[in-house]
Short mmCIF file of C-alpha atoms and ligand atoms in Angstrom, two decimals:
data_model
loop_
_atom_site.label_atom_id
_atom_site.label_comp_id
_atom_site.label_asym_id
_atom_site.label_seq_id
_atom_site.Cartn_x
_atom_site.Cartn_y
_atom_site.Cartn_z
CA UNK M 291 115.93 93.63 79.14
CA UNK M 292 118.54 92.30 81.57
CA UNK M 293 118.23 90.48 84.87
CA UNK M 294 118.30 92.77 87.46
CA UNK M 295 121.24 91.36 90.18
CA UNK M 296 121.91 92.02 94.24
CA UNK M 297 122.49 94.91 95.06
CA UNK M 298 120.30 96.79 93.23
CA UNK M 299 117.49 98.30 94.99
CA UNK M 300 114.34 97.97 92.68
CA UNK M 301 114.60 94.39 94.14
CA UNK M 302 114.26 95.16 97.91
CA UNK M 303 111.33 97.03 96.61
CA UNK M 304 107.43 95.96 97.35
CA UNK M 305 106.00 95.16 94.04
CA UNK M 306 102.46 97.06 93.22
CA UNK M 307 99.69 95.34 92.94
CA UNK M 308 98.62 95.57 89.14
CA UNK M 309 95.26 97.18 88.45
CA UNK M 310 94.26 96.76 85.05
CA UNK M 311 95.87 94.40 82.28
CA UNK M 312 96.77 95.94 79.20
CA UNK M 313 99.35 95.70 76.10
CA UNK M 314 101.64 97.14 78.07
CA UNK M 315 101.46 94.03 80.65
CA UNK M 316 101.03 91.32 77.82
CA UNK M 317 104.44 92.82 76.56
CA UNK M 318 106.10 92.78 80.26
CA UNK M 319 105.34 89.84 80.46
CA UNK M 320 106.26 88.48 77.19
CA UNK M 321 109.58 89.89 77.76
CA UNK M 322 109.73 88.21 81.39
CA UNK M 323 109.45 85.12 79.62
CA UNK M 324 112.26 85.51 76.95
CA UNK M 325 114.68 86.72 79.55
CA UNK M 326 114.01 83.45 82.04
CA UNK M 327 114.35 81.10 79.31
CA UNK M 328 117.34 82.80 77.70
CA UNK M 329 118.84 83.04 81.43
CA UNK M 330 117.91 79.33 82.13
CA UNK M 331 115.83 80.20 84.92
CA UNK M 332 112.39 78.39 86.02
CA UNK M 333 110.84 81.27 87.16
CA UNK M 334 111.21 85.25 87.42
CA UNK M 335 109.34 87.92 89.27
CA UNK M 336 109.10 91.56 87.36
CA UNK M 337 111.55 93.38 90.08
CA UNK M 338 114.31 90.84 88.30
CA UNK M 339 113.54 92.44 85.51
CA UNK M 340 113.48 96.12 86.62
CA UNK M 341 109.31 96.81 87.08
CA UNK M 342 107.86 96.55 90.57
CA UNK M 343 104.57 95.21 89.96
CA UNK M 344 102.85 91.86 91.12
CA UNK M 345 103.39 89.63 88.59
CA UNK M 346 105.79 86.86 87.90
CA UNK M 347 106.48 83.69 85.45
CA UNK M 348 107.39 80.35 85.79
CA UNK M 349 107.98 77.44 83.78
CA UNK M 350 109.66 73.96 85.51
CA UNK M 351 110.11 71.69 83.13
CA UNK M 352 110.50 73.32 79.71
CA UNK M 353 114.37 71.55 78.99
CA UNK M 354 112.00 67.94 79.09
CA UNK M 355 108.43 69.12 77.62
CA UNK M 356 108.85 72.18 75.94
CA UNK M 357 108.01 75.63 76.51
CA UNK M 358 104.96 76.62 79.05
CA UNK M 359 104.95 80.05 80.11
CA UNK M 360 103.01 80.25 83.29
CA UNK M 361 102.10 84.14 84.82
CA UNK M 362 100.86 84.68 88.29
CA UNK M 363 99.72 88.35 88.79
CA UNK M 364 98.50 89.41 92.53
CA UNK M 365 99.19 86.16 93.86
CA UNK M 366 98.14 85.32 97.35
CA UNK M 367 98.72 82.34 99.22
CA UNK M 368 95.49 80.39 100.85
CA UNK M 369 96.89 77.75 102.35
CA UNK M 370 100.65 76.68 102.74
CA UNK M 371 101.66 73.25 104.65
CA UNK M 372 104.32 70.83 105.47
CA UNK M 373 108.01 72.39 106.18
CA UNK M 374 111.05 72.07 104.24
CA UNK M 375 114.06 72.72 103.85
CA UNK M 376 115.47 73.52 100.28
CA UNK M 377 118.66 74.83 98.39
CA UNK M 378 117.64 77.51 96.45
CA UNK M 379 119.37 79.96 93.88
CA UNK M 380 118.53 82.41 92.43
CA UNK M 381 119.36 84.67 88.67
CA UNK M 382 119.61 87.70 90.60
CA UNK M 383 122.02 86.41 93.55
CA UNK M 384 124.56 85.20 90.82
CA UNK M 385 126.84 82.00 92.51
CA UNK M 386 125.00 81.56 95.46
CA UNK M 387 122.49 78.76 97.05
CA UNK M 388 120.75 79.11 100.12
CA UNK M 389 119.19 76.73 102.91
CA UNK M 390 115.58 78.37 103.24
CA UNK M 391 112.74 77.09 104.83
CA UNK M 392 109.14 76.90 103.02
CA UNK M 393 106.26 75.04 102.57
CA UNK M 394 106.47 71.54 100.34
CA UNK M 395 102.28 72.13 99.88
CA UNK M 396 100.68 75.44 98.58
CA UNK M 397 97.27 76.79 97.70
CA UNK M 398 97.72 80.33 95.58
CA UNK M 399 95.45 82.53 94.03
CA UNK M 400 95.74 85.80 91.56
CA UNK M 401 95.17 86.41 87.93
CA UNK M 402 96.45 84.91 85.08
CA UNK M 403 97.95 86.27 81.84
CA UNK M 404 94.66 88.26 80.92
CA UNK M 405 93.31 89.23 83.89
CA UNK M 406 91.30 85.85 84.95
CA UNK M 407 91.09 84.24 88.72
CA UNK M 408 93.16 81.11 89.00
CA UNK M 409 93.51 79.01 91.60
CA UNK M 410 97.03 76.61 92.02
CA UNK M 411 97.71 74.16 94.07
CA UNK M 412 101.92 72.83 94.03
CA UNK M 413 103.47 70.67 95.53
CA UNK M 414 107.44 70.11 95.79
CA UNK M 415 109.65 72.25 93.53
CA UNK M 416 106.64 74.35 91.91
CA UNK M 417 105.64 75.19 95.54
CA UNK M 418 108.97 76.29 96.60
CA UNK M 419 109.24 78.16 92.94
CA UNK M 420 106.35 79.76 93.39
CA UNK M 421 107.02 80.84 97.32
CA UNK M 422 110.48 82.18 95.93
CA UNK M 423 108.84 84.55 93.15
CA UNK M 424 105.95 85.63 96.00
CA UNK M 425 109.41 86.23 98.16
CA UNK M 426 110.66 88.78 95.30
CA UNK M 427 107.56 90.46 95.03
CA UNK M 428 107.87 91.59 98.54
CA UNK M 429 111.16 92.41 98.49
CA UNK M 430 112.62 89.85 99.86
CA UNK M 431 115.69 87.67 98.91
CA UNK M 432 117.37 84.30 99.46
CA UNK M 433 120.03 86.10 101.04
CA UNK M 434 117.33 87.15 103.43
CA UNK M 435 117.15 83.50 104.27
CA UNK M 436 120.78 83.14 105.52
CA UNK M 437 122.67 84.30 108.64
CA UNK M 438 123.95 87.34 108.63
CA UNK M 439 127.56 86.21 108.39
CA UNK M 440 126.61 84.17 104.98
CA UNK M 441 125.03 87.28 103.56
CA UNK M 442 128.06 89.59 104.65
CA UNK M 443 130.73 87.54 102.19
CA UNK M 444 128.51 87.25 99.79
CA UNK M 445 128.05 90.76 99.91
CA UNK M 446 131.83 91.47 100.16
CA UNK M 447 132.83 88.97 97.15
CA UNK M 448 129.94 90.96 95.47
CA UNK M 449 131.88 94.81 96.25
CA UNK M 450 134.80 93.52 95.01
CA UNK M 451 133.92 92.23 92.22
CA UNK M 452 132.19 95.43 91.07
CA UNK M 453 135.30 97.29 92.16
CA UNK M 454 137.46 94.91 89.35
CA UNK M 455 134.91 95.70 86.81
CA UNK M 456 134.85 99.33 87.19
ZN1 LIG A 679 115.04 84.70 92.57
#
């Protein structure tokens, strides 16, 4: 499994919501994990990793306290409060950050790992985290979050550097 980078289109795509949890999931899953920690990223939605369905991990601070893998599948937000404005990157958008605008406080609920209602409530970094992977899972990017000038060099530098590697 690789991560899945701009422009491909699986990740423009709306995830589906997942139905039922089975091996195949716990696998998906497991595999999500391995690829964000081997990619150093704190969280990953399953269109980074080529499946369109609901579901995403995340894990902040695993460089200080070890690993956590934490899964979110059908996640909805409740409640979402306070504005502001972060730098985000992302493993898909390779060498680029983006000014977005989000919520600092979040209520979201879903299903966890097997299948089980969970409520979380973040704050700070693990709110923005989580509104990024929620972002992915509707197709949505953090170049979606810049002007359209931004997002047209990126997207140039992008072209050409596929052209060199062909
Ligand atoms: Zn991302």
């Amino acid at each position: 499994m690789e991560i899945v980078t701009y422009p491909d289109p699986i990740l423009k795509k709306k995830a589906e919501p997942v139905d039922h949890i089975d091996q195949d999931m716990h696998d998906l899953i497991e595999s999500m994990g391995e690829l964000m920690y081997r990619s150093s990223g704190i969280g990953l939605a399953a269109n980074q990793a080529g499946v369109a369905k609901q579901v995403f991990v995340f894990d902040l601070d695993y460089r200080e306290k070890g690993r956590n893998l934490n899964v979110l599948i059908n996640p909805t937000i409740v409640l979402a409060e306070e504005k502001i404005e972060p730098e985000e990157g992302c493993l898909s958008v390779p060498d680029f950050l983006a000014k977005t605008t989000r919520r600092r406080y979040l209520k979201v609920k879903g299903l966890d790992g097997n299948g089980k209602p969970i409520d979380i409530e973040a704050e700070d970094l693990l709110a923005v985290c989580i509104q990024h992977e929620i972002d992915h899972l509707n197709g949505t990017l953090i170049l979606d979050h810049v002007s359209h000038l931004k997002r047209n060099l990126y997207k140039r530098r992008i072209e050409k550097l596929m052209k060199r590697d062909r």
